[in-house]
mmCIF file of C-alpha atoms in Angstrom:
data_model
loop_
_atom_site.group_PDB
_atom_site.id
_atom_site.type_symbol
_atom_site.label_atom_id
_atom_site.label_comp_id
_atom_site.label_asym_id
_atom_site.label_seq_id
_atom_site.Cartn_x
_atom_site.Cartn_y
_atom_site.Cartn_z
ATOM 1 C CA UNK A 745 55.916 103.995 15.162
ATOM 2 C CA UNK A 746 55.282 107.751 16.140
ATOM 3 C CA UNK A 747 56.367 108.912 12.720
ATOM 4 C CA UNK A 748 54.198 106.150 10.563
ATOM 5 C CA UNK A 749 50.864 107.182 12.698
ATOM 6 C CA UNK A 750 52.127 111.114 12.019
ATOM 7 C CA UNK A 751 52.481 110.514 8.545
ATOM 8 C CA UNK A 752 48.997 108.178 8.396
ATOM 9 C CA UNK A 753 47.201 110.741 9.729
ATOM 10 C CA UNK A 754 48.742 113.909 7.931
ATOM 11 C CA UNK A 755 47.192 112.330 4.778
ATOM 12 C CA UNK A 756 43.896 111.025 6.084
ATOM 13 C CA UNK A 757 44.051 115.171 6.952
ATOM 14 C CA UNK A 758 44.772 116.158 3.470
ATOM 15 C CA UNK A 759 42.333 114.075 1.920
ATOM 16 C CA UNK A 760 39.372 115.069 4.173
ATOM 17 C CA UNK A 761 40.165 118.456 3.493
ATOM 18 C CA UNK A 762 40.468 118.289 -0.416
ATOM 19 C CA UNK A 763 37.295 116.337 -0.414
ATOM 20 C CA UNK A 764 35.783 118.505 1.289
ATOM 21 C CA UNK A 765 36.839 120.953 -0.514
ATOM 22 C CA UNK A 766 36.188 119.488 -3.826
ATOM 23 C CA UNK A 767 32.443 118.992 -2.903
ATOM 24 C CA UNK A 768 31.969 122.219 -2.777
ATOM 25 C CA UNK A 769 33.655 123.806 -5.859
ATOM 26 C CA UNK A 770 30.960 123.959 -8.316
ATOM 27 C CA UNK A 771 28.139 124.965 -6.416
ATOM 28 C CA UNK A 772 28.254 128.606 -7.443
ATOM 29 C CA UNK A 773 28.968 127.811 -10.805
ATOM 30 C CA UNK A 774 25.780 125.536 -11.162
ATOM 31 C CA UNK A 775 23.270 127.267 -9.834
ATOM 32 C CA UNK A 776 24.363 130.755 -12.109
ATOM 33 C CA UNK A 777 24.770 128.742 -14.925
ATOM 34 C CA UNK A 778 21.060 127.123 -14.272
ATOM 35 C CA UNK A 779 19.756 131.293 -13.967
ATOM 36 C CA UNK A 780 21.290 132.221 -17.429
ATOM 37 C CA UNK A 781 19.578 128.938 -18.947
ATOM 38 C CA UNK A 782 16.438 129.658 -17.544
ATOM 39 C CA UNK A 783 16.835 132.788 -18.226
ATOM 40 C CA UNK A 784 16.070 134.100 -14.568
ATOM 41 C CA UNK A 785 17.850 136.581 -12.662
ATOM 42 C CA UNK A 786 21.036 135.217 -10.607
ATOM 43 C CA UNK A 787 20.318 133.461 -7.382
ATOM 44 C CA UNK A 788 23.533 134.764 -5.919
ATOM 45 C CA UNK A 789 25.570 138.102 -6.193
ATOM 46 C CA UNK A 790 29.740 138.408 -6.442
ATOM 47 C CA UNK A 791 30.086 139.618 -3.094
ATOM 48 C CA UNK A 792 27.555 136.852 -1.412
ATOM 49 C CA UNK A 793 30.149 134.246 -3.422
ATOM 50 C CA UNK A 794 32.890 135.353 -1.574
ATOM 51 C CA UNK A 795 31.665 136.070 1.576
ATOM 52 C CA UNK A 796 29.582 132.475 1.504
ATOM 53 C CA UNK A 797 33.493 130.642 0.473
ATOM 54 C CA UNK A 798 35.434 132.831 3.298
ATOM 55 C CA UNK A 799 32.848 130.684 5.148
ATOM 56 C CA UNK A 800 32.170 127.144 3.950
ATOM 57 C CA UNK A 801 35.851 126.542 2.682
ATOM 58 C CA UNK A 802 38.127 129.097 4.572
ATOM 59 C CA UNK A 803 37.377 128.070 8.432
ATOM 60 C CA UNK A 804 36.107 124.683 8.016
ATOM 61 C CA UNK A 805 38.927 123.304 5.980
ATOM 62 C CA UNK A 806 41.611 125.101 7.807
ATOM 63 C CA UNK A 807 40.345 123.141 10.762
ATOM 64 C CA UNK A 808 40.052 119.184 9.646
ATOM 65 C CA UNK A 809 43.685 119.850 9.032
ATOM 66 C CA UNK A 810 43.933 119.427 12.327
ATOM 67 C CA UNK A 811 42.154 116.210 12.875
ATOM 68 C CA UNK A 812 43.938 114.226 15.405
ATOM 69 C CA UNK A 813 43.623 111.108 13.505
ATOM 70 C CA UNK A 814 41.120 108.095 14.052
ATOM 71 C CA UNK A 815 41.406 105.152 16.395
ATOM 72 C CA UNK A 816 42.123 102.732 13.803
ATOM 73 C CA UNK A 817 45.081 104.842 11.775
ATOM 74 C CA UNK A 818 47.652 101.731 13.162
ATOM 75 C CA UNK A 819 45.648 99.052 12.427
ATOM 76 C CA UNK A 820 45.212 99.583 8.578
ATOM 77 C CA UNK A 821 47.060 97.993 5.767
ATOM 78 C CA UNK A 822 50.051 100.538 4.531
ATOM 79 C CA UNK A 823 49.045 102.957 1.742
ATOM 80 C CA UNK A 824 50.674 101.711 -1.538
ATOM 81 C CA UNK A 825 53.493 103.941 -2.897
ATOM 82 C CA UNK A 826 50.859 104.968 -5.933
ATOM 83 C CA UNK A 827 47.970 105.955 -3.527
ATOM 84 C CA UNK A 828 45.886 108.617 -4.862
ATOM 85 C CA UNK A 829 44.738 111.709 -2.682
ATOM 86 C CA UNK A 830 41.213 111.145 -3.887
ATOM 87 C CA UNK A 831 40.609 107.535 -4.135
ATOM 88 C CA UNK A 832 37.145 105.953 -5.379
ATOM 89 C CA UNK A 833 35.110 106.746 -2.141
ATOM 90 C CA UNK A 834 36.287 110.139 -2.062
ATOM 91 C CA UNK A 835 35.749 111.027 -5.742
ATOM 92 C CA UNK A 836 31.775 109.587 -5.179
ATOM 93 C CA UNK A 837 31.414 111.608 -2.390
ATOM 94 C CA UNK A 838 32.434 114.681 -4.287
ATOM 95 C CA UNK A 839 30.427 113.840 -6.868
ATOM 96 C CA UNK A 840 27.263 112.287 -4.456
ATOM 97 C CA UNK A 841 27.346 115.552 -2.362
ATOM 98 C CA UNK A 842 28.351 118.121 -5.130
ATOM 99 C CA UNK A 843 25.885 117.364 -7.726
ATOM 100 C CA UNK A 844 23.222 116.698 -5.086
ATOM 101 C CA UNK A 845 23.820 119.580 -3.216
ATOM 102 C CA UNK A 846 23.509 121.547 -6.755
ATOM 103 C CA UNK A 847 20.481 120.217 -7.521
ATOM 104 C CA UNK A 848 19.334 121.059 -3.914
ATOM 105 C CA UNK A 849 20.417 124.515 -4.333
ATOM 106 C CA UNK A 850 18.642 124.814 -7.712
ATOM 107 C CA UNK A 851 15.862 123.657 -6.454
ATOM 108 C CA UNK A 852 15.749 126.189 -3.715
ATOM 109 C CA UNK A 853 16.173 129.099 -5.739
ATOM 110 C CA UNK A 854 13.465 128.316 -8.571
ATOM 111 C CA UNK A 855 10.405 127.303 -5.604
ATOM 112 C CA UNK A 856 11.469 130.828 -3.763
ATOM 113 C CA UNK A 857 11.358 132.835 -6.616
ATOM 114 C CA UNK A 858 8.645 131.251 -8.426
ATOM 115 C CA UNK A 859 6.256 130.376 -5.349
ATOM 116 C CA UNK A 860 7.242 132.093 -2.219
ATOM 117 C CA UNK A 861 6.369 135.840 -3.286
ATOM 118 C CA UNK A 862 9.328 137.138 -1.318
ATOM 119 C CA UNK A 863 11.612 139.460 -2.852
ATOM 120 C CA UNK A 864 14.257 139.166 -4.883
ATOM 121 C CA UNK A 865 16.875 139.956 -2.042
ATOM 122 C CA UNK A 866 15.037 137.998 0.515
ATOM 123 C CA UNK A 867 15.032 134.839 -2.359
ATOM 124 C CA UNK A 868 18.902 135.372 -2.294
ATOM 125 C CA UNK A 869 19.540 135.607 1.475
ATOM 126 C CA UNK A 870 17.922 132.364 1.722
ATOM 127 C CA UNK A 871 20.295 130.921 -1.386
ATOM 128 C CA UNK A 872 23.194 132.920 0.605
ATOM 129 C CA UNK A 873 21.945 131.252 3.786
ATOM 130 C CA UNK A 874 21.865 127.859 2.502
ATOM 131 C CA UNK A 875 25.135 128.232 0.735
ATOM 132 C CA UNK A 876 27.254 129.688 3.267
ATOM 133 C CA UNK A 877 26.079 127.338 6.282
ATOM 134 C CA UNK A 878 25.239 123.715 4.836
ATOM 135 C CA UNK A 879 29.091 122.870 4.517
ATOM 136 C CA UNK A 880 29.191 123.987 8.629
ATOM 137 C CA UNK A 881 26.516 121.301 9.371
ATOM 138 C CA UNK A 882 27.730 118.328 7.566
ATOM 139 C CA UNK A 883 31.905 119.000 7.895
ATOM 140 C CA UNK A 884 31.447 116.995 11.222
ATOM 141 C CA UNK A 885 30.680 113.958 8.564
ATOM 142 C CA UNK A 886 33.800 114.485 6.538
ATOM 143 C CA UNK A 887 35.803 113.965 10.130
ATOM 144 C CA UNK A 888 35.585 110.629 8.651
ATOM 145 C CA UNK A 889 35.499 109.396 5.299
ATOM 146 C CA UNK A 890 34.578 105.562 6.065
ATOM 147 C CA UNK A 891 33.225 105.536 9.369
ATOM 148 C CA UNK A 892 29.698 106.267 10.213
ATOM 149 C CA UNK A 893 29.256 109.837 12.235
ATOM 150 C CA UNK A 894 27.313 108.523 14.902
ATOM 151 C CA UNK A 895 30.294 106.178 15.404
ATOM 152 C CA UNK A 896 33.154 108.839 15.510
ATOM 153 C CA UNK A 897 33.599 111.604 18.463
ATOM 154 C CA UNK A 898 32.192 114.605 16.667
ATOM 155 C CA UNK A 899 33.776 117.171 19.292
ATOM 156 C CA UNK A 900 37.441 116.238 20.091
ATOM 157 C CA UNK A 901 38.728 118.715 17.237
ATOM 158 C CA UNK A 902 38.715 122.400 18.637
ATOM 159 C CA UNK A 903 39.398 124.046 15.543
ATOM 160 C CA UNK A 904 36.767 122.611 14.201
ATOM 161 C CA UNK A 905 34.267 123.596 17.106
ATOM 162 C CA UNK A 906 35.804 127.292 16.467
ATOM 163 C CA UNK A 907 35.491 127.392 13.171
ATOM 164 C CA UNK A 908 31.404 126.076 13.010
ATOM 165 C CA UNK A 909 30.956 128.241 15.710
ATOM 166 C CA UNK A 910 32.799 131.634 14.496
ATOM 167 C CA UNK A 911 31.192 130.756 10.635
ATOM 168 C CA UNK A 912 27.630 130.991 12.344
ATOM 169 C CA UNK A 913 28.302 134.531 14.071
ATOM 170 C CA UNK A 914 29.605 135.429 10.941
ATOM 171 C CA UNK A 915 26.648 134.147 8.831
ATOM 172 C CA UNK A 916 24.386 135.528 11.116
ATOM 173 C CA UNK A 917 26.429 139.112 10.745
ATOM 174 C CA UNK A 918 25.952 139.065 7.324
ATOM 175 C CA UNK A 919 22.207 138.648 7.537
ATOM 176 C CA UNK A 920 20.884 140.562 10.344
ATOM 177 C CA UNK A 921 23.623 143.873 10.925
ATOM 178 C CA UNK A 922 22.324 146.712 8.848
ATOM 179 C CA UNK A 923 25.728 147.589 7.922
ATOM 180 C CA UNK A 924 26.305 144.360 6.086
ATOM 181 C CA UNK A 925 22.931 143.965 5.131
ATOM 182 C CA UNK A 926 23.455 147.124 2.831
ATOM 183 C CA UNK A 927 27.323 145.593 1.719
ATOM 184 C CA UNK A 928 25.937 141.793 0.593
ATOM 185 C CA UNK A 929 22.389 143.116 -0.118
ATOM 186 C CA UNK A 930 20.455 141.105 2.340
ATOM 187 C CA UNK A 931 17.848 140.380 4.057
ATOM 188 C CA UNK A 932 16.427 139.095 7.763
ATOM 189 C CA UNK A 933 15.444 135.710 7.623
ATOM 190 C CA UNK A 934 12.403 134.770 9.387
ATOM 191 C CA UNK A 935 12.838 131.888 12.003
ATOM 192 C CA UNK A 936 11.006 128.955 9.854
ATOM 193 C CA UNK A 937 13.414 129.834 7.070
ATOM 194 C CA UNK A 938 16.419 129.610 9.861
ATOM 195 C CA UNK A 939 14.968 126.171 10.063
ATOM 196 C CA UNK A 940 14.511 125.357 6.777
ATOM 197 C CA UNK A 941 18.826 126.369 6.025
ATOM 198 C CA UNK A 942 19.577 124.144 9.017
ATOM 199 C CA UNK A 943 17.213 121.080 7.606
ATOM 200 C CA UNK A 944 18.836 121.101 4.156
ATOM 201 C CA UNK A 945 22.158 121.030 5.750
ATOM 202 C CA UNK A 946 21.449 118.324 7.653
ATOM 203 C CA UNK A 947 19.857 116.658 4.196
ATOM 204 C CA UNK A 948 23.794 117.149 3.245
ATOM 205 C CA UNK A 949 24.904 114.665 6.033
ATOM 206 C CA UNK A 950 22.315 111.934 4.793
ATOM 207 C CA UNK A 951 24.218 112.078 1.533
ATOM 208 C CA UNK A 952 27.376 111.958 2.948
ATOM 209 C CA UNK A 953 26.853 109.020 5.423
ATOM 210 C CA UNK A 954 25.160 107.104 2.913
ATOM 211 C CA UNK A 955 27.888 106.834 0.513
ATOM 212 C CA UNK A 956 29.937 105.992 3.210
ATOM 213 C CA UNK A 957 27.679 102.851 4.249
ATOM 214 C CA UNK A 958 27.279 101.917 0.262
ATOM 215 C CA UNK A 959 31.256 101.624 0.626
ATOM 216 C CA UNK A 960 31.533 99.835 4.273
ATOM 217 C CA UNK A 961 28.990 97.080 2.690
ATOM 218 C CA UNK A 962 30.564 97.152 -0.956
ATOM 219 C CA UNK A 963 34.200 96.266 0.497
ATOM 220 C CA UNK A 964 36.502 94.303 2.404
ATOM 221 C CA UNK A 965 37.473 95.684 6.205
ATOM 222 C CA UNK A 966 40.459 97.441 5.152
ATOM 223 C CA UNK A 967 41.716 96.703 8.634
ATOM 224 C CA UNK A 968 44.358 94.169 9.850
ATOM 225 C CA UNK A 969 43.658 90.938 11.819
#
């Protein structure tokens, strides 16, 4: 019984994480490809790109591989020998959250640079921003892929905790320590901005939680009687 919940929950782990993952692939990708089409400078440099991933994929998805499982792992129908990692509901999420968040991201970019009148840098910081801390906000939603957040204990994983908490120091390094200031080329944001990164991340969770209600009304309890 110990070794069925083990294994139940080792792959519940590995498909959180490559959703996860997944949603977030193309975001950097998008929004360049969107610059060179309009024609615009780039909303992003190299280095931000990889200091924004050692972020939002590194810490957060080394940690929900170590989700403890949830309370109704035993009580669920056994996988069949064919199951996919990414079954429907993860695949829409990937898609609901990736191209959403893209668009999101776009749209961030082209109102700051277009109707904002901050710099360049500061416009980028902001995309940076954005980038680097939405996935921090909303992993706590991928903890479950079915069940409702507000229905799961958000703050049993310690990893987890660590890893939100040590990707917002290092966020907040990146943006207001002169010496990496001058290495990613950024700038301080001003509090209502702060805000403004934290909103759309949260905007990220709405997504998230409402593909996983579309799919609790849509289906069948997958649980046993």
């Amino acid at each position: 019984t110990a070794a069925i919940r083990h294994g139940r929950v080792a792959f519940d782990n590995i498909r959180k994480v490559a959703v996860f993952l997944l949603s977030n692939s193309f975001t950097e990708l998008i929004i360049i490809m969107a610059s060179l089409v309009l024609r615009i400078p780039l909303p992003i440099t190299a280095v931000q790109i990889l200091w924004a991933n050692l972020v939002e994929d590194g810490l957060p998805n080394f940690a929900l591989a170590f989700e403890s499982g949830e309370k109704n792992v035993m009580r669920r129908k056994p996988l069949r020998r064919r199951e996919p990692i990414i079954d429907r509901e993860g695949m829409t999420l990937i898609f609901v959250v990736g191209i959403l968040r893209d668009i999101m991201m776009v749209g961030v970019f082209l109102a700051f640079y277009f109707f904002s009148g901050m710099p360049l840098e500061y416009v980028r910081t902001v995309v940076f921003a954005v980038l680097a801390t939405d996935s921090l906000v909303y992993v706590f939603s991928m903890k479950s892929l079915r069940d409702s957040i507000f229905k799961i204990t958000l703050f049993d994983n310690r990893y987890l905790l660590l890893a939100v908490v040590a990707g917002f120091v290092i966020m907040a390094a990146a943006i207001y320590t002169p010496p990496l200031q001058l290495l990613l080329g950024t700038l301080p944001l001003s509090g209502k901005h702060v805000v403004l990164v934290l909103g759309l991340g949260l905007m990220n969770i709405v997504f998230v939680e409402i593909t996983k209600w579309w799919f609790r009304k849509k289906e069948p309890s997958i649980l046993l009687v």
